[in-house]
Coordinates of C-alpha atoms in Angstrom, one line a residue:
M1 CA 0.1 0.0 0.0
I2 CA 1.1 3.7 -0.7
R3 CA 2.2 5.8 2.2
T4 CA 0.8 9.4 1.3
D5 CA 1.5 12.4 3.3
T6 CA -2.1 14.2 2.1
P7 CA -3.4 16.8 4.4
S8 CA -6.9 16.0 5.7
A9 CA -8.0 18.8 3.7
D10 CA -6.4 17.1 0.6
T11 CA -8.4 14.0 1.1
G12 CA -10.8 12.3 -1.5
Q13 CA -9.2 14.4 -4.4
P14 CA -8.5 12.3 -7.0
C15 CA -4.9 11.2 -7.6
A16 CA -4.2 13.0 -10.8
A17 CA -6.1 16.6 -10.0
V18 CA -3.3 19.4 -9.7
R19 CA -4.3 22.2 -7.7
R20 CA -5.0 25.8 -9.1
G21 CA -3.3 28.4 -6.6
R22 CA -0.4 30.8 -6.9
P23 CA 1.7 30.6 -9.6
R24 CA 3.9 28.0 -10.2
S25 CA 8.2 28.6 -9.6
E26 CA 9.8 26.9 -12.5
A27 CA 12.9 26.6 -10.0
A28 CA 11.1 24.9 -7.2
E29 CA 9.4 22.7 -9.8
L30 CA 12.8 21.0 -11.4
A31 CA 13.9 21.3 -7.3
I32 CA 11.0 18.7 -6.8
F33 CA 11.1 16.6 -9.8
T34 CA 15.4 16.7 -9.5
A35 CA 14.6 15.2 -6.0
V36 CA 12.7 12.4 -6.3
E37 CA 14.6 11.0 -9.4
D38 CA 18.0 11.4 -7.2
L39 CA 15.9 9.7 -4.0
M40 CA 15.0 7.0 -6.8
A41 CA 18.7 6.7 -8.1
D42 CA 19.9 6.2 -4.1
G43 CA 17.7 3.0 -3.9
N44 CA 14.3 4.2 -2.4
T45 CA 11.2 2.8 -3.8
L46 CA 7.8 4.6 -4.8
S47 CA 6.4 3.4 -1.8
D48 CA 9.4 4.3 0.3
L49 CA 8.9 8.2 -0.8
T50 CA 7.2 10.2 1.3
I51 CA 6.2 14.6 0.5
E52 CA 8.1 14.8 3.5
G53 CA 11.4 13.3 2.7
I54 CA 11.3 14.5 -1.3
A55 CA 10.2 18.3 0.0
T56 CA 13.8 17.8 2.3
A57 CA 15.8 16.7 -0.5
A58 CA 13.9 19.3 -2.5
G59 CA 15.2 22.0 0.4
V60 CA 11.5 23.4 -0.2
G61 CA 9.1 23.2 2.1
K62 CA 5.9 20.4 2.2
A63 CA 3.6 23.4 1.6
T64 CA 5.1 24.2 -1.7
I65 CA 4.4 20.5 -2.9
Y66 CA 0.8 20.9 -1.7
R67 CA 0.3 23.9 -3.4
R68 CA 1.1 22.5 -6.8
W69 CA -0.4 18.4 -6.2
P70 CA -3.0 17.3 -3.9
N71 CA -1.0 14.2 -2.7
K72 CA 2.2 12.3 -3.7
E73 CA 0.9 9.7 -6.6
A74 CA -0.2 13.1 -8.4
L75 CA 3.4 14.3 -7.9
L76 CA 4.5 11.2 -8.9
V77 CA 2.9 10.4 -12.0
E78 CA 4.1 13.9 -13.3
V79 CA 7.7 13.3 -12.7
V80 CA 7.4 9.7 -14.7
S81 CA 5.3 11.4 -17.2
R82 CA 8.9 14.1 -17.2
L83 CA 11.1 11.1 -17.6
E84 CA 9.1 9.8 -20.6
E85 CA 9.9 11.8 -24.1
P86 CA 6.9 14.1 -25.3
I87 CA 4.6 13.0 -27.2
P88 CA 5.3 13.9 -30.8
A89 CA 3.7 16.8 -32.6
P90 CA 1.6 16.0 -35.9
T91 CA 4.5 15.9 -38.8
G92 CA 2.1 17.8 -41.3
G93 CA 2.7 14.9 -43.7
G94 CA -0.5 13.1 -43.3
A95 CA -1.7 10.2 -41.1
R96 CA 1.1 7.7 -42.7
E97 CA 3.6 10.0 -41.0
D98 CA 1.9 10.6 -38.1
L99 CA 1.5 7.3 -37.4
I100 CA 5.1 6.0 -37.9
A101 CA 6.3 8.7 -36.0
M102 CA 3.5 7.8 -32.8
V103 CA 5.0 4.2 -33.1
D104 CA 8.0 5.2 -33.5
Y105 CA 8.0 7.0 -30.1
I106 CA 6.9 4.0 -28.1
R107 CA 10.2 2.4 -30.1
R108 CA 12.1 5.1 -28.3
R109 CA 10.5 4.6 -24.8
G110 CA 11.7 0.7 -25.0
L111 CA 15.0 1.9 -25.8
A112 CA 14.8 4.3 -22.7
K113 CA 13.1 2.0 -20.2
R114 CA 16.3 -0.4 -21.2
T115 CA 19.3 2.1 -20.3
R116 CA 17.1 4.9 -17.7
W117 CA 17.3 2.7 -14.9
V118 CA 15.0 4.9 -12.8
L119 CA 12.0 5.4 -15.5
K120 CA 12.5 1.3 -15.6
A121 CA 12.1 1.4 -12.1
A122 CA 9.6 3.7 -11.7
L123 CA 7.2 1.8 -14.3
G124 CA 7.9 -1.5 -13.2
Q125 CA 6.9 -0.5 -9.9
M126 CA 3.9 1.2 -10.8
Q127 CA 2.2 -1.8 -11.7
T128 CA 2.1 -2.9 -7.8
L129 CA 0.7 -0.2 -6.6
P130 CA -3.3 0.4 -7.6
E131 CA -3.7 4.0 -6.8
L132 CA -0.3 5.2 -8.7
H133 CA -1.3 2.8 -11.8
A134 CA -4.8 3.7 -11.7
A135 CA -3.8 7.6 -12.3
Y136 CA -0.9 7.2 -15.0
R137 CA -2.8 5.2 -16.6
E138 CA -5.9 7.7 -17.0
R139 CA -3.5 10.7 -16.8
V140 CA -0.7 9.6 -19.5
A141 CA -1.8 6.4 -20.6
K142 CA -5.5 7.3 -21.8
P143 CA -4.6 10.6 -24.2
R144 CA -1.6 8.3 -25.7
R145 CA -4.3 6.1 -27.0
E146 CA -7.0 8.7 -27.8
I147 CA -4.2 10.8 -29.8
G148 CA -3.6 7.0 -31.5
I149 CA -7.6 6.9 -32.4
H150 CA -7.7 10.5 -33.4
L151 CA -4.8 9.5 -36.2
I152 CA -6.2 5.9 -37.0
R153 CA -9.5 7.9 -37.8
Q154 CA -7.3 10.7 -39.8
A155 CA -6.0 7.6 -41.8
V156 CA -9.4 6.0 -42.8
A157 CA -10.9 9.5 -43.9
E158 CA -7.6 9.7 -46.4
G159 CA -8.5 6.4 -47.6
L160 CA -5.5 4.4 -46.2
I161 CA -7.6 2.1 -43.9
R162 CA -10.9 0.7 -44.6
D163 CA -13.7 1.9 -42.9
D164 CA -15.4 -0.9 -42.2
L165 CA -13.4 -2.0 -39.0
D166 CA -13.7 -1.0 -35.5
L167 CA -11.0 2.0 -34.6
E168 CA -9.9 0.1 -31.1
L169 CA -9.2 -2.9 -33.0
L170 CA -7.4 -0.7 -35.4
G171 CA -5.5 0.9 -32.9
D172 CA -4.0 -2.5 -31.4
L173 CA -3.6 -3.7 -34.8
L174 CA -1.6 -0.8 -35.2
M175 CA 0.3 -0.3 -31.7
G176 CA 0.6 -4.0 -30.7
P177 CA 3.5 -4.7 -32.3
I178 CA 5.9 -1.9 -30.9
L179 CA 4.2 -2.6 -27.5
Y180 CA 5.1 -6.2 -27.6
R181 CA 8.6 -5.5 -28.5
S182 CA 9.2 -2.8 -26.2
I183 CA 7.0 -4.3 -22.9
L184 CA 7.2 -7.9 -23.1
S185 CA 10.4 -8.9 -25.1
D186 CA 13.3 -7.4 -23.6
D187 CA 15.6 -8.5 -25.8
S188 CA 13.7 -8.0 -29.4
D189 CA 15.6 -5.8 -31.5
L190 CA 14.5 -2.0 -30.9
E191 CA 17.6 -0.2 -32.4
D192 CA 16.5 0.1 -36.1
P193 CA 15.2 3.7 -36.4
D194 CA 13.2 2.0 -39.5
L195 CA 11.4 -0.4 -37.7
S196 CA 8.6 2.1 -36.8
R197 CA 7.8 2.8 -40.6
Q198 CA 8.3 -1.3 -41.5
L199 CA 5.4 -2.1 -38.6
V200 CA 2.9 0.7 -39.6
D201 CA 3.4 -0.2 -44.0
A202 CA 3.4 -3.7 -43.4
V203 CA -0.3 -3.0 -41.5
L204 CA -1.5 -0.5 -43.8
D205 CA -1.0 -2.5 -46.5
G206 CA -3.5 -5.4 -45.0
I207 CA -6.1 -3.3 -44.1
A208 CA -6.1 -0.7 -47.0
P209 CA -9.2 -0.6 -49.0
R210 CA -9.4 -2.9 -51.3

């Protein structure tokens, strides 16, 4: 079970909610993010971390943290999301190019998880912490999937994909192979920068309008 240090006034707020208040200090936020990463690099687990410990390591007061995040879970979700690359912006080259960019984002994320111990540890530990994992799915994973579905809908509109297939199924077909290689098959080859294009084109060839 996750230890939390949330004040009683914050009890019951959703993990992913961010309280709006006085203007944020970028320097303070960076110090807080860095403190969490350093604490994890020193061997602390996500469960070990406390708001008091993070505040001390960051050189800020606990109130500075609570002005920005309602609880520890919300802070950790933001830290983990910052460890990952931002979702790629539209390329302007059409749905195919944007789908390749999205698949390549997952490929690079898989490589980062293999090479960056803090990211790998955070994502791995999150699976055993239901509240934190649920907040991460809602705030980070769900928006990514929605972007993927949007790109697939665009590809259908451009005539690249048949219009008689379920969009959720198409999402699984396009993103599933790279997710398998990145998450379930730790020894799979992710180094080839052309892999994303090959995967997307192989799927598009199979589901193109006849």
